[in-house]
Amino acid sequence: MSEREIMEYDVIIVGAGPAGLACAIRLKQLDVINSTNHSICIIEKAAEIGAHSLSGAVIEPQPLDDLLPGWRDNPPSMCIPAGEDVFLLLSKTGSRKLPTPPQGKNHGNFIVSLGALCAWMAPQAEALGVDIFPGYAASAIHYLADGAVGGVIIGDMGVAEDGSHKPTFVEGIEIHAPLTVLSEGCRGHLSKQLIEKFALDKGCDPQTYGIGTKELWRVAPGKSQPGKIQHSIGWPLDNKTYGGSFIYHLDNDRVAVGFVSGLDYQDPNFQPWEAFQQFKNHPDIKPLFEGGEILSAGARAIVEGGYQSLPTTQMPGAILIGDAAGTLNVPKIKGVHQAIRGGMLAAEHLSETDGSQGFDKKLRASPIMAELKKVRNIRPGFHRGLWAGLFNAAWETISLGYSPWTLKNRSDHTALKKLNDYTSPERNWIKRDLAPRDRLASVYFATTAHDEDQPVHLKVADTNICITQCTEEYGNPCTRFCPANVYEIVADEAGKRLQINAANCVHCKTCDIKDPYQIINWVTPEGGSGPNYQNL
Amino acid sequence: MKILVGIKRVVDFNVRVRVKPDGSGVDTDGAKMSINPFDEIALEEALRLREAGIASEVIVISIGDSSCQQQLRTGLAMGADRAIQVDTDIHLQPLAAARTMLAVIETEQPGLVILGKQAIDDDNNQTGQMLAALWNRPQATFASKVVVAGDTATVTREVDAGLETIEVDLPAVITTDLRLNTPRFVKLPDIMKAKRKPLEVIAFTELAVSNDNNIQIDHYAPPAVREKGIMVDSAAALVTELKSRGLL
């Protein structure tokens, strides 16, 4: 292989999400104040900024006020002040209003689309002199001779499925920088490698996750009540499965609806995407969507481990911020404000020291960590089921997180039970008729696109395990937890085999997390591939 | 020889377009925008002609507001030498677009103009033909192969019956079909180089081009939704159902 072309920067940021963009913007602002100059680039695998960003999203505005004073005069395209908060407990046929927990009160917050927020932040970063490169995937880490991180390697383009070079082949370049900021979001594939290589998770609990699925609807005129925020727990989940729904009423008859299932679920037969659809078709929920039209859909894993699962966020030559580190606040179901704060903190650190050393200490002493510490016991409290979880959550809330104990997190893939060891609860899920009909129809609304003639980007280490051991032990849960129907067990003349429909992938990372054998490795496909989310 | 390539900013082909509820147009809020794929092919062909030593300069031109500079920069990153944005907020129809192109051609005097056969947003397939007529030069539309030698271009066209090969004197207008080539990927360092390439902005009003709209758009509507089918369990039931609908 020829020598790769090299570009050099002072700081490389991987991922143009809220954390990465905030870091770039803040560092450039500090450059102006301190008369310094950092050359900064942001690498983003989505074809456009925001096209892979998916979140609820109700955001706390304080960090934005700090980062971009005056932003309220020039808000992102989707930005609705929070109105009434509603918290429901669903049964199969009915619902009951519960008092809104203090973390769930949203007065003063805003409902936004994370994708639109990022698309709005990016030009502001560019105006300050940041180079943003959407459509390019940082596929590997460039290591220095001493083992430190020295930058990233951009994925090659124009590689055929069999690995040969197509006429359009372009070798990815190397980008070198004294400091690499990983803001890839939840379960970033480079972050994952670095956490392992530098043993950053030594001494903390395993990271835990949820899978969120979301749709944007245009409802029949008059049904949307802009600003209304509704959350629910209960049906269609059984008491052992953590999760719940959100419905955010937007402007122009638009409504965002979504469902999050904790990936620590035990039932090998559980189908998170179907749970979402069941929720939408609940008798008290369905009327909102009847007569409406689905506009877009998508899915993304959410980092839930919080305080006790936060890895060391610094290593030689690089730092982790945002959901790549894991700063999301689960009881608030909000990560954007934490991500922006984390990005700003990283910028302030870089402005002072120009290195990774000392960042982790700063983060742990920051309000970001204080916020996580306060709520640390709420999520793991649900390991013992919904009622124990709610009781514990009430205690932790009243005691302001001053409990003298810290509950443990356990890894999600080990939570899955084997078919023989688990009796799936009778779910009594209903026949449903709201769009989309199935996961393939849903992928259509994610407008995901991958050139079919490229190497499969979901690397399964040993597909023999799939059809022998896994079929028997777990019944191939990948065919159920994937929200995009990427994994199928097909039978042909040669017998049963795993078929990977990689072109359907919406880059949610659930398979990488939940696969009980941990043999699925999500790697970056050709840059610019993947979903093209609009306003998610 | 200079080659002028037209580039239109359109909703990306991967995006599912939706008609606005009031029927006034297509909802582009948050939609990914790209170079019209046929125009990208036109640019690729021009770049190949330059790389083969036939052309000396490739100029990309787009008509629209400042947002189309994004697509022009992509064109420059692909390898165009310079770019021209004819700045206007008005959505020009094909005839006005052809007139605008002609006004620029009069200044630039290109030896060849390559355009996409149509834009994927309005599917008009008119601008190239209209431009050739206004310019009073030959046209070779739906090109799937282009060979330039001296003052002529031999162009293979995709027509209904198969392939047709014609020879045109230059300067001429060529419009591209899908099979002409596969556009290249943009190399990351070339994005940086593109930032330093010249991008000239000309006010549409400066060109003194008439913008008489010959076509008035009444409204937009999505295709009718197919009605839900029913499952029948036997041939007899099928016959009964067909009869009840008066289809048998």
PDB file of C-alpha atoms in Angstrom, chain A residues 92 235 278 425-430:
ATOM      1  CA  LYS A  92     -52.883  -2.690  28.125  1.00  0.00           C
ATOM      2  CA  TRP A 235     -47.279  -1.350  28.954  1.00  0.00           C
ATOM      3  CA  GLN A 278     -47.316  -1.567  20.279  1.00  0.00           C
ATOM      4  CA  PRO A 425     -44.014 -13.288  29.738  1.00  0.00           C
ATOM      5  CA  GLU A 426     -47.342 -13.456  27.964  1.00  0.00           C
ATOM      6  CA  ARG A 427     -47.204 -10.074  26.235  1.00  0.00           C
ATOM      7  CA  ASN A 428     -50.688 -10.006  24.736  1.00  0.00           C
ATOM      8  CA  TRP A 429     -49.452  -7.622  22.109  1.00  0.00           C
ATOM      9  CA  ILE A 430     -52.167  -6.381  19.829  1.00  0.00           C
TER      10      ILE A 430
END
